[in-house]
Amino acid sequence: QVTLVESGGGLVQAGDSLRLSCAASGLSFSSFHLGWFRRAPGKEREFVALISGNAGSTYYRESVRGRFTISRDNAKNTAYLQMSSLKPDDTAVYYCAVQGTWARALRNDYVFWGLGTQVTVSS
């Protein structure tokens, strides 16, 4: 059974930093590409960042590029999202998800999802 568990969310002030973690189990972690997504209140879920299974490629949505960094430690079956210079617009539930096929990952077509962790940024 594949399980993804996000952690590290919380309430912070604008300009602060947070590091989210996504712990995976039940799969060959390095064989899966991993994406971070978020859903803000009243909005659709949106793509945040993507990292390939071997960590050789990363992609970001424009609004977080330069502020967020996605990484992974395949030995620990864990991925991270380092978020800096947080803004109130970053407030959302953040989810991690995995996909074994790169083309599908680029299309935001993911197989397994975590339950999310809340990030709230106050102004």
Tab-separated table of C-alpha atoms in Angstrom, residues 51-98:
chain	number	residue	atom	x	y	z
A	51	ILE	CA	11.218	16.785	-9.159
A	52	SER	CA	12.258	13.764	-11.166
A	53	GLY	CA	12.941	10.427	-9.530
A	54	ASN	CA	16.701	10.852	-9.707
A	55	ALA	CA	16.429	14.536	-8.725
A	56	GLY	CA	18.024	15.515	-12.002
A	57	SER	CA	15.168	17.740	-13.147
A	58	THR	CA	13.001	20.230	-11.342
A	59	TYR	CA	10.172	22.523	-12.392
A	60	TYR	CA	8.353	25.314	-10.581
A	61	ARG	CA	5.315	27.433	-11.109
A	62	GLU	CA	6.362	30.957	-11.939
A	63	SER	CA	5.045	32.531	-8.757
A	64	VAL	CA	7.280	30.419	-6.496
A	65	ARG	CA	10.422	30.209	-8.612
A	66	GLY	CA	13.337	31.624	-6.681
A	67	ARG	CA	11.494	31.338	-3.361
A	68	PHE	CA	10.732	27.597	-3.175
A	69	THR	CA	13.145	24.715	-3.610
A	70	ILE	CA	12.083	21.122	-4.166
A	71	SER	CA	14.459	18.320	-3.244
A	72	ARG	CA	14.448	14.682	-2.289
A	73	ASP	CA	16.464	12.151	-0.360
A	74	ASN	CA	15.807	8.781	-1.954
A	75	ALA	CA	17.710	6.978	0.796
A	76	LYS	CA	15.117	8.304	3.252
A	77	ASN	CA	12.112	7.975	0.934
A	78	THR	CA	11.402	11.621	1.612
A	79	ALA	CA	10.940	14.739	-0.458
A	80	TYR	CA	11.026	18.330	0.683
A	81	LEU	CA	9.704	21.708	-0.263
A	82	GLN	CA	11.764	24.528	1.202
A	83	MET	CA	9.674	27.678	1.133
A	84	SER	CA	11.207	31.080	1.741
A	85	SER	CA	9.949	34.658	1.607
A	86	LEU	CA	6.459	33.380	2.170
A	87	LYS	CA	3.537	35.552	1.169
A	88	PRO	CA	-0.095	35.507	2.261
A	89	ASP	CA	-0.948	34.240	-1.240
A	90	ASP	CA	1.005	31.082	-0.410
A	91	THR	CA	-1.633	30.154	2.160
A	92	ALA	CA	-3.041	26.771	1.177
A	93	VAL	CA	-3.120	23.081	1.914
A	94	TYR	CA	-0.007	21.592	0.356
A	95	TYR	CA	-0.035	18.084	-1.087
A	96	CYS	CA	2.622	15.798	-2.447
A	97	ALA	CA	1.926	13.262	-5.146
A	98	VAL	CA	3.874	10.720	-7.172
